[in-house]
Coordinates of C-alpha atoms in Angstrom, one line a residue:
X318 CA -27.2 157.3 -53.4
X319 CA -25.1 155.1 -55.4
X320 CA -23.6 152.9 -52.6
X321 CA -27.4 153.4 -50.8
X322 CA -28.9 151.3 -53.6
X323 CA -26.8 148.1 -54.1
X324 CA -27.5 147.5 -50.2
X325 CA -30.9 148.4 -50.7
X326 CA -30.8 145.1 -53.7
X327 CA -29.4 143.0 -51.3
X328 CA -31.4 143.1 -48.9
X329 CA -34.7 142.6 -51.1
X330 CA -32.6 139.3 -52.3
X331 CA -32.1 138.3 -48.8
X332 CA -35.7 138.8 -47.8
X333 CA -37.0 137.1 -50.9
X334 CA -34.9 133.8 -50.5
X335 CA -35.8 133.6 -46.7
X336 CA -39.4 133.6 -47.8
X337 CA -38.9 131.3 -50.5
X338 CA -37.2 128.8 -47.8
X339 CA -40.1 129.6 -45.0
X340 CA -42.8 128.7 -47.7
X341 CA -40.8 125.2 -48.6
X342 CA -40.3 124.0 -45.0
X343 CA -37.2 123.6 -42.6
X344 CA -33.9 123.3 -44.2
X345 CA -32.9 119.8 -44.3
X346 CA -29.2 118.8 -44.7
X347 CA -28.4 116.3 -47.3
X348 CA -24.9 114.1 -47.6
X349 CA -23.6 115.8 -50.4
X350 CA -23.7 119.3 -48.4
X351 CA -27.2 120.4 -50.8
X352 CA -29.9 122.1 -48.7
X353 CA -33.3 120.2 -49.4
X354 CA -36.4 121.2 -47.7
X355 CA -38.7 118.3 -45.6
X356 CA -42.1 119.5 -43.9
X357 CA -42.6 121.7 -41.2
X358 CA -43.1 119.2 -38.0
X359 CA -43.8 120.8 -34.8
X360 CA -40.9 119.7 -32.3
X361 CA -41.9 122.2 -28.7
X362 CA -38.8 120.6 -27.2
X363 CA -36.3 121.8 -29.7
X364 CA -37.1 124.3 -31.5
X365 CA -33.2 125.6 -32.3
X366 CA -33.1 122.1 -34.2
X367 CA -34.6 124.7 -37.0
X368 CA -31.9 126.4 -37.3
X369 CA -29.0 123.8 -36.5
X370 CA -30.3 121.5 -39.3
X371 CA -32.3 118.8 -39.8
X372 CA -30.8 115.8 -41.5
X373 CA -32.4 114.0 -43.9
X374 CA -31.8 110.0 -43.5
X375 CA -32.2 109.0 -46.8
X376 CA -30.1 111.6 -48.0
X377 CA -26.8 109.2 -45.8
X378 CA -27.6 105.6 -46.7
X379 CA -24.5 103.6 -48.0
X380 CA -26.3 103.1 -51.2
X381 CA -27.9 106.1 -52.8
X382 CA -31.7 105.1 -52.7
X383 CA -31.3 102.0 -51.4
X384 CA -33.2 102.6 -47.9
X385 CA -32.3 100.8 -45.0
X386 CA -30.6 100.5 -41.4
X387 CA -27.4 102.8 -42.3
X388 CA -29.5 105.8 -43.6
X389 CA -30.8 106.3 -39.7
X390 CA -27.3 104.7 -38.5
X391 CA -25.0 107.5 -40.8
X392 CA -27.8 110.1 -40.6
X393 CA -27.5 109.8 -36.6
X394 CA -23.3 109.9 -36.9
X395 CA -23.9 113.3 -38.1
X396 CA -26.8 114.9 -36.4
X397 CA -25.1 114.3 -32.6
X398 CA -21.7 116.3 -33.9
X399 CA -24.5 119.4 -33.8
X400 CA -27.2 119.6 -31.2
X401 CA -29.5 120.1 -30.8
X402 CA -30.8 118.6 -34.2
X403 CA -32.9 116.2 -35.9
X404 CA -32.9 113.1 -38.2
X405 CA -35.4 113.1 -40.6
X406 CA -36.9 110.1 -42.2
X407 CA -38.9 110.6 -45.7
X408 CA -41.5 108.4 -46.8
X409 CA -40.6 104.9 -47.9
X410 CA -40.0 101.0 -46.5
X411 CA -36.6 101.0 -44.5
X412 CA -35.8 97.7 -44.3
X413 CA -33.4 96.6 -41.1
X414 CA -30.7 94.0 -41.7
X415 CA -29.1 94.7 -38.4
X416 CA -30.5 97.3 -35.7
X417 CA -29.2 101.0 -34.8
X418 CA -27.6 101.2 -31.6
X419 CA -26.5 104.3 -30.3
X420 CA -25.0 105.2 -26.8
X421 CA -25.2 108.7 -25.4
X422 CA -27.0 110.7 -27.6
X423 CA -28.2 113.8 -26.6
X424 CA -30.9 116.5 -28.1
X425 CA -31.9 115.1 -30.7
X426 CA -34.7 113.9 -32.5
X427 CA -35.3 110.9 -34.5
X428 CA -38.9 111.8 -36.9
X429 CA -40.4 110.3 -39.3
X430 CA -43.6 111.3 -41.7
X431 CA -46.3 108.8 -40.1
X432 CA -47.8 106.2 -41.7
X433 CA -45.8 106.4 -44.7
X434 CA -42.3 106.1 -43.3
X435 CA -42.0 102.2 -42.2
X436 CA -38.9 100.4 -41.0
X437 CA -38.9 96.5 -41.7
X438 CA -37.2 94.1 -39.8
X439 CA -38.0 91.0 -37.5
X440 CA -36.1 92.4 -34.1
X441 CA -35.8 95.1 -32.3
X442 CA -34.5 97.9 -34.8
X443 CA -33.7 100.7 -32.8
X444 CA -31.5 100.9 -29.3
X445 CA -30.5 104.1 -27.4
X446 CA -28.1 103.5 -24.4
X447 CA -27.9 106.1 -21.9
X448 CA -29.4 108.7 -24.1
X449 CA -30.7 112.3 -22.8
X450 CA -33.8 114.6 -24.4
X451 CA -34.8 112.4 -27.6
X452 CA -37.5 111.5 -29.1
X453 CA -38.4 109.3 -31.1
X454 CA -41.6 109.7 -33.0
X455 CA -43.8 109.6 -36.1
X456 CA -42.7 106.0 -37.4
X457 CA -44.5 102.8 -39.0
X458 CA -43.2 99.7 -38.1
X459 CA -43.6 95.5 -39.7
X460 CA -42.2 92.9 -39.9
X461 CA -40.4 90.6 -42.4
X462 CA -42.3 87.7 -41.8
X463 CA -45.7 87.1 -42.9
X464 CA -47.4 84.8 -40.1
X465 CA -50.9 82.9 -41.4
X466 CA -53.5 84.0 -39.1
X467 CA -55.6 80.7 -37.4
X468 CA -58.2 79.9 -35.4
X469 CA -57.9 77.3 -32.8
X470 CA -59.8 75.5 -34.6
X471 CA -57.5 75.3 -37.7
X472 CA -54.9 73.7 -35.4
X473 CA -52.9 71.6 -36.4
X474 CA -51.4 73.2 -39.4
X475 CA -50.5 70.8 -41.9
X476 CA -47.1 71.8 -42.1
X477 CA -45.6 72.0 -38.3
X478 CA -43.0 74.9 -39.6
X479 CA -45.6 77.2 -40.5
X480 CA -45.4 80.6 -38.7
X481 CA -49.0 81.8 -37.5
X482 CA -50.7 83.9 -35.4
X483 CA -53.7 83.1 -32.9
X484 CA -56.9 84.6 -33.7
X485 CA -58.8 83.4 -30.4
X486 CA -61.8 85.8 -30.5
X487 CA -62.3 85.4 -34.5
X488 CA -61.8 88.7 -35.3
X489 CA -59.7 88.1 -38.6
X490 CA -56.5 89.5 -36.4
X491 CA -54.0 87.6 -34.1
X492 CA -51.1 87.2 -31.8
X493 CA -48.1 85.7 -32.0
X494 CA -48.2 82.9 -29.7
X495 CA -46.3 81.6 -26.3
X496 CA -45.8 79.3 -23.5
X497 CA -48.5 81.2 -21.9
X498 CA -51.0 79.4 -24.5
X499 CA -51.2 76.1 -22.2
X500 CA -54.2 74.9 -24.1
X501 CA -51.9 75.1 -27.2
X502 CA -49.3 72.7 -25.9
X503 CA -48.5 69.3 -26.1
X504 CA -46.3 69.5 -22.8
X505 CA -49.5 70.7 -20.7
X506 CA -51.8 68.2 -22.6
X507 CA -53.1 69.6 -25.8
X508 CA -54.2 66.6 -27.6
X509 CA -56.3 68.1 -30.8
X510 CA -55.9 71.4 -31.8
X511 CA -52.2 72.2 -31.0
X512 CA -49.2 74.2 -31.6
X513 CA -46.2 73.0 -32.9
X514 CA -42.8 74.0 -31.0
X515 CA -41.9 75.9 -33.9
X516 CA -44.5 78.1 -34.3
X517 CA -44.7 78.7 -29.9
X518 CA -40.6 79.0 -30.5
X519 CA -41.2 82.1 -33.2
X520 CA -40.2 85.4 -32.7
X521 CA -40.3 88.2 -35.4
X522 CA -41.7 91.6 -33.9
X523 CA -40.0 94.9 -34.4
X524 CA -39.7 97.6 -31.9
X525 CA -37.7 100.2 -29.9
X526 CA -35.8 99.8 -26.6
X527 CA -34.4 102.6 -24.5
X528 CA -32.1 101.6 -21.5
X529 CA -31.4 104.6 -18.9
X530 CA -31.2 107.9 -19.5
X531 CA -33.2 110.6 -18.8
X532 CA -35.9 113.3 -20.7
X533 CA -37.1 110.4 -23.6
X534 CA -40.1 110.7 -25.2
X535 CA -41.9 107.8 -27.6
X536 CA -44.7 109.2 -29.5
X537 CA -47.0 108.9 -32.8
X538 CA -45.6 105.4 -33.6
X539 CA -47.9 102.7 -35.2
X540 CA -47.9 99.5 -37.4
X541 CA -47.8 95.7 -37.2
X542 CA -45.7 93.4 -35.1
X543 CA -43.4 96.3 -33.0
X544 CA -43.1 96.7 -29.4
X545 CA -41.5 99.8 -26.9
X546 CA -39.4 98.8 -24.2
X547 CA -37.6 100.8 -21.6
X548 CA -35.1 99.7 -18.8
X549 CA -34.1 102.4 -16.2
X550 CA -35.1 105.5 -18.5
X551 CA -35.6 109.0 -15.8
X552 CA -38.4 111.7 -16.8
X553 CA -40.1 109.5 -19.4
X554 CA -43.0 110.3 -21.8
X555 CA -44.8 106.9 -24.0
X556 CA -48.3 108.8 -25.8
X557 CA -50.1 108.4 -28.8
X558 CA -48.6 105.0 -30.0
X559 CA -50.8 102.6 -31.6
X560 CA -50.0 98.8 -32.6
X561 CA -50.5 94.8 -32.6
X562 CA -49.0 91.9 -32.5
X563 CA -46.5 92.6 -30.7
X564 CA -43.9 92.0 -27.6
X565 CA -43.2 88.5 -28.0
X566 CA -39.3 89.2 -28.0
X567 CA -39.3 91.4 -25.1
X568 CA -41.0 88.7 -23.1
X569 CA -42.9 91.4 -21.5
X570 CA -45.9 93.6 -23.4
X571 CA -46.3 95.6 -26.3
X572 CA -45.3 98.8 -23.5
X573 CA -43.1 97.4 -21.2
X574 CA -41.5 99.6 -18.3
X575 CA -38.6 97.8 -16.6
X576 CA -36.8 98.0 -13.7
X577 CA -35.2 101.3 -12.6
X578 CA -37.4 103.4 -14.4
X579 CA -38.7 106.5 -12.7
X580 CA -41.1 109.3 -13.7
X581 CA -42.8 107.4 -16.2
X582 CA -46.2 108.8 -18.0
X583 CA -48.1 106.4 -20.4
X584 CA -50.8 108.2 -21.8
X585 CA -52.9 107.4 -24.6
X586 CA -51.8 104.5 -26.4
X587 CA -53.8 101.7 -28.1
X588 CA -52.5 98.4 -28.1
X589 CA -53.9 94.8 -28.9
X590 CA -53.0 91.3 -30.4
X591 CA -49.9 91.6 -28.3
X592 CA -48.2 88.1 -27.3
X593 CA -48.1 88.8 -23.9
X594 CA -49.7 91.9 -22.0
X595 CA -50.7 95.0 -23.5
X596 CA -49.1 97.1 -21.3
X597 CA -45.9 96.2 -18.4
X598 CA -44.8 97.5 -15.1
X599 CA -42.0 96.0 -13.9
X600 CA -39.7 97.9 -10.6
X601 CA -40.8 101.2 -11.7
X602 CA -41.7 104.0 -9.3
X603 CA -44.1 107.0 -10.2
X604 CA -45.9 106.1 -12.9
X605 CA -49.0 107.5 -14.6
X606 CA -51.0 105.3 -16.4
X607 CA -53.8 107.5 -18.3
X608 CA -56.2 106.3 -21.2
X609 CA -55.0 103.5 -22.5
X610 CA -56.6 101.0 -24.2
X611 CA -55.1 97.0 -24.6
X612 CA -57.7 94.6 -26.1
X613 CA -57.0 91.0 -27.5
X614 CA -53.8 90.2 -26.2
X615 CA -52.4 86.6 -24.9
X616 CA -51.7 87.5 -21.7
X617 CA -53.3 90.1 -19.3
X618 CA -54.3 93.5 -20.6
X619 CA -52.7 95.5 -18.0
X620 CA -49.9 94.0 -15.6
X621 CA -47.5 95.2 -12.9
X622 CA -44.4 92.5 -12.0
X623 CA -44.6 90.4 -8.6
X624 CA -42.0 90.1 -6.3
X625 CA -38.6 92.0 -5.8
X626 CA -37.4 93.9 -7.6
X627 CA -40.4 94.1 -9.7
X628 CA -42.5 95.8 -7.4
X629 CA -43.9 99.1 -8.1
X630 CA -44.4 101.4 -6.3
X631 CA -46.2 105.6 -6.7
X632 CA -48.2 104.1 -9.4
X633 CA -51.7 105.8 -10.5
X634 CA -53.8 103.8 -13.6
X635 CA -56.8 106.0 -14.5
X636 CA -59.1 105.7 -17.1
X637 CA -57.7 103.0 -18.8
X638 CA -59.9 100.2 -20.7
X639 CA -59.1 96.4 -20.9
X640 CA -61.0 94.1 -22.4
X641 CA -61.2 90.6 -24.7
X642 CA -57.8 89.6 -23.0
X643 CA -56.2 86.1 -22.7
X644 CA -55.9 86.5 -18.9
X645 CA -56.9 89.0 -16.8
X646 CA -58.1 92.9 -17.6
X647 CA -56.0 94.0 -14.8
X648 CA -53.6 92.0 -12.9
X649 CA -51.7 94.6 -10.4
X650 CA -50.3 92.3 -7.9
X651 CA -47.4 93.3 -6.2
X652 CA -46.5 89.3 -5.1
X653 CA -46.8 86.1 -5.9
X654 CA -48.0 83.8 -4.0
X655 CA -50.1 86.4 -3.1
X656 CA -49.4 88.2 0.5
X657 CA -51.2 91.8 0.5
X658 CA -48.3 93.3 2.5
X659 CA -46.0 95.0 0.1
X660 CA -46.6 98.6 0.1
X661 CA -47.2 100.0 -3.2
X662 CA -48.8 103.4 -2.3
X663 CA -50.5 102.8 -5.8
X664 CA -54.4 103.9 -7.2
X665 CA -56.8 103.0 -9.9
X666 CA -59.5 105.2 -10.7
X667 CA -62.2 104.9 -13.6
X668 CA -60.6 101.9 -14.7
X669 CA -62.8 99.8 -17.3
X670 CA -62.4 95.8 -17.5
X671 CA -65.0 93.8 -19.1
X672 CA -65.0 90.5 -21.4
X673 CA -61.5 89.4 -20.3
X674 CA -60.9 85.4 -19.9
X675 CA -59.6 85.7 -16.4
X676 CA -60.9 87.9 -14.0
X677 CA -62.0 92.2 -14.0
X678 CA -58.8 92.3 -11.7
X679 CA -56.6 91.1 -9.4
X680 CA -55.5 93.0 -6.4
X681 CA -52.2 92.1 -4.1
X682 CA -50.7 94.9 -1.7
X683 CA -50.8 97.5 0.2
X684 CA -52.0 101.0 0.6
X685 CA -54.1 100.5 -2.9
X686 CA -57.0 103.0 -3.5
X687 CA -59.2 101.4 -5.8
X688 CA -62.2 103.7 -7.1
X689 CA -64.9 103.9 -10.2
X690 CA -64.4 101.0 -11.2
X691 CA -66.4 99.3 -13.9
X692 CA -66.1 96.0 -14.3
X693 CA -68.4 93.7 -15.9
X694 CA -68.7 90.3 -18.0
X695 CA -65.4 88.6 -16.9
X696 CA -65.1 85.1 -17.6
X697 CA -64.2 84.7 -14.1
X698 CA -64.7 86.5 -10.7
X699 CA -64.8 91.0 -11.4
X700 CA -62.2 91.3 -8.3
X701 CA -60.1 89.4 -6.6
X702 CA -58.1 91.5 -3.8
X703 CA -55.7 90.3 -1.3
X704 CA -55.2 93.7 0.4
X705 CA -53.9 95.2 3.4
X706 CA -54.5 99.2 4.3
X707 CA -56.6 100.0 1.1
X708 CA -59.4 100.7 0.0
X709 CA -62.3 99.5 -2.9
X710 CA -64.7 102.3 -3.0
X711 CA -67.6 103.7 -5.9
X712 CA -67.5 101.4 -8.3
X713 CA -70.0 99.2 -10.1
X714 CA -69.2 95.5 -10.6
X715 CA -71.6 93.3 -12.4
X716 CA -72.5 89.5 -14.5
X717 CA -68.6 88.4 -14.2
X718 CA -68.3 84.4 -13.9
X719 CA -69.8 84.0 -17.1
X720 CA -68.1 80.5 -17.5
X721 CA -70.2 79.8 -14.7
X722 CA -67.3 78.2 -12.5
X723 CA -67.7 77.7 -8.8
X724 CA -66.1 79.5 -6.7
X725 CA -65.5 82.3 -8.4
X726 CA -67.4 85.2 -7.7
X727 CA -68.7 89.0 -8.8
X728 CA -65.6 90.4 -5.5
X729 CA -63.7 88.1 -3.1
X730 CA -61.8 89.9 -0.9
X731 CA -58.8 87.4 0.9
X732 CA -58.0 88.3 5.0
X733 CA -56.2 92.1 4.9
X734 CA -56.2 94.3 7.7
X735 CA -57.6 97.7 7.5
X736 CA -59.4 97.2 4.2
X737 CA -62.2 99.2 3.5
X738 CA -65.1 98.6 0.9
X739 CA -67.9 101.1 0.7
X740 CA -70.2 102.5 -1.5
X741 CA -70.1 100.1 -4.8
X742 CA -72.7 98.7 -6.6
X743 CA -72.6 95.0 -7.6
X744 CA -75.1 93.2 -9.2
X745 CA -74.9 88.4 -10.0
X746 CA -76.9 87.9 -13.0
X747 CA -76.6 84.4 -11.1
X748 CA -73.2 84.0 -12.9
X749 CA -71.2 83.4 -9.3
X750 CA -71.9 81.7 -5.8
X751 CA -72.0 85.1 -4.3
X752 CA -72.3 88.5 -4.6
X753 CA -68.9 89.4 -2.2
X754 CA -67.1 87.1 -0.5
X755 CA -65.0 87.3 2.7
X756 CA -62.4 85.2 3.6
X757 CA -61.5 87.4 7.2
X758 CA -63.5 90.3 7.9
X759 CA -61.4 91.1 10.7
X760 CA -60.1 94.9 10.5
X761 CA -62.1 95.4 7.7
X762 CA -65.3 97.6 7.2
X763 CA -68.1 96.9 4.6
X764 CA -70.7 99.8 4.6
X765 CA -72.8 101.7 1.8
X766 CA -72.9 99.0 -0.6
X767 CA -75.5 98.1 -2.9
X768 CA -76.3 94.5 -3.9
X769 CA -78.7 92.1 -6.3
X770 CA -78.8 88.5 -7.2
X771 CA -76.8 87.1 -5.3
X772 CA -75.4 87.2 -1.2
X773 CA -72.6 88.5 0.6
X774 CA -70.7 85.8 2.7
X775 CA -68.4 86.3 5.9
X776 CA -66.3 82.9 5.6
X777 CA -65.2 83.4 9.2
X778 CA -68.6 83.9 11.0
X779 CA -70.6 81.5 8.7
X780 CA -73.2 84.0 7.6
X781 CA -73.9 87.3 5.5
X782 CA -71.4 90.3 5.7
X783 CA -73.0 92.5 8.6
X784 CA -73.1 95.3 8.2
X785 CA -72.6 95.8 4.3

């Protein structure tokens, strides 16, 4: 019994201090070698990363509280000697003299606490190279600069050095602006309210860019002025994100999916006030685009690129919503000019585009399955197609044209073979010239359609689409 007991004691004290690190949270390992404890974060893809460590960032910046870029940068040095792991960042303002670049890093995830833990810096702050099954996630993002929001109106600024952002719909929030803003310039014949080249030259907005790799996945990141880029990323998973005023450095959108890229699911994110589009498509193949939202933005709120090797291709948009946009709500066209022969094997379903200052949405390609859609209130035409093997079925467009242009119109649909357009609903509002429009009903069939306020016209024959 004597021996019996002393075991007995140890292993009470064992339990005891395991239950005392279970109630604090994971163990977190600090610099100095000191456990500390951060919260419990749910992680399904890594779930060893519990018991491997998790490293607390500000626990390895080069000055001791003094938060910045080499608290991720050290942190990160450490955490990829033993995977899988992850890289914790507490609460506070990380502000980014210089970005974190890392190349082949693998299993591991880079976390922060939400809203609370913000990285500062006017570029891109965060690079992975060829990296393999990490996340990034849970992370606030701003910039330095502090850009005076103006209405077109306000333009000129009295100082031509001031930074600002456009706030075309008065809604007390902007973008920061581009060449695309040819009202705006002086070279396209702005004459009273302009911008000065300095402030269409500026460039300040945050962000993360991933180029190749495979298993990545962007989540739960939010804030001001930030973008997420990826070039050539395999098996890749963009969700939950929120932000504006972004991708003006990335030339491309706020989401922007580059060339190379493969397996690609963007679901859920909410984007506006971005510089150019919300969301970018640019030579990816097998993409799912699912319930996104981009509203606001300078450019188009939804765009795919044109002409090799931009083309996409295996690429399904459902459910997404696009509206108050500089250009158009959805601009998926596959070339420019505009030939309705590259085969995307591509669908939109349930798509929503309304109050956009271009049109609903522009169609180039082929084999396109376009169904329930709803487009409505588009400052020009609801959809313009130039398509070839596809199809524009069950859905409702109505009132576009509101600038009341001619010859733009509620659907014009360019010559295409084998184009079919059944059962949708379109109503004028006497907004447009005509209901539908058909350049070249040749090889193409019209039937089930319901329409008000305005006619259909077949361009070739010189009279109403028969049947429609």
């Amino acid at each position: 019994m004597k021996r019996f007991l002393p075991i007995v004691g140890h292993v009470l004290i064992f339990l005891a201090l395991a239950f005392s690190c279970g109630a604090q949270g994971i163990p977190v390992v600090s610099r100095n070698g000191q456990s500390a404890y951060a919260p419990e974060m749910p992680f399904a893809r890594v779930d060893a990363a519990q018991t491997n460590g998790v490293y607390n960032a500000a626990e390895w910046c080069d000055k001791r509280g003094h938060l910045d870029d080499s608290c991720l940068r050290n942190a990160l040095a450490e955490a990829r000697l033993k995977t899988p792991s992850r890289v914790f960042l507490p609460p506070g303002l990380y502000v980014f003299a210089d970005n974190v670049t890392v190349t082949g890093l693998a299993n591991v995830e880079i976390a922060g606490a939400g809203a609370s833990t913000i990285i500062k810096r006017d570029a891109t702050a965060f690079q992975c190279y060829s990296c393999t099954n990490v996340t990034f996630r849970d992370i606030a993002f701003t910039s330095v600069t502090e850009p005076v929001r103006k209405l077109i109106a306000d333009l000129p600024t009295a100082d031509p050095n001031q930074i600002v952002v456009i706030d075309r719909f008065s809604t007390n929030w902007g973008y920061i602006p581009t060449g695309n803003d040819h009202d705006l310039r002086v070279a396209d014949g702005c004459s009273t309210h302009c911008l000065s080249d300095a402030q269409l030259a500026a460039s300040f907005d945050n962000g993360v860019y991933f180029n190749g790799g495979s298993n990545i996945e962007i989540s739960g990141l939010r804030g001001n002025f930030y973008s997420i880029s990826i070039d050539g990323g395999t098996s890749v998973s963009i969700h939950n994100n929120t932000g504006r005023n972004g991708g003006k450095s990335n030339q491309g959108g706020c989401v922007t999916v580059g060339a190379g890229s493969e397996r690609v699911r963007v679901v859920d994110n909410d984007f506006s006030y971005c510089s150019n589009a919300g969301f970018v498509f640019r030579g990816a193949d097998t993409v799912s685009l699912v319930g996104n939202v981009a509203m606001y933005n300078g450019e188009s709120g939804f765009k795919t690129g044109q002409n090799s090797p931009n083309y996409v291709t295996n690429f399904t948009s459902s459910s997404n919503v696009s509206a108050y946009n500089g250009f158009d709500g959805f601009d998926y066209a596959e070339d420019y000019p505009h030939l309705g022969t590259h085969v995307c094997q591509c669908a939109s379903h349930g798509d929503i585009s309304y109050s956009n200052l271009g049109v609903g949405f522009y169609l180039d390609g082929a084999h396109w399955a376009i169904s329930g859609a709803l487009v409505h209130e588009n400052s020009k035409g609801g959809i313009v197609a130039k398509l070839s093997h596809s199809s524009i079925t069950g859905s409702v467009i109505y009132a576009n044209n509101t600038s009341h242009v001619g010859g733009n119109h509620q659907v014009n649909i360019d010559a295409g073979g084998y184009l079919t357009f059944t059962g949708n609903t379109i109503y004028d509002a006497g907004n447009g010239d005509y209901g539908v429009y058909a350049v070249d009903v040749t090889n193409q069939i019209y039937s089930g359609n319901t329409i008000q306020g305005a006619p259909t016209w077949d361009a070739t024959n010189g009279h109403a689409i028969s049947p429609f």
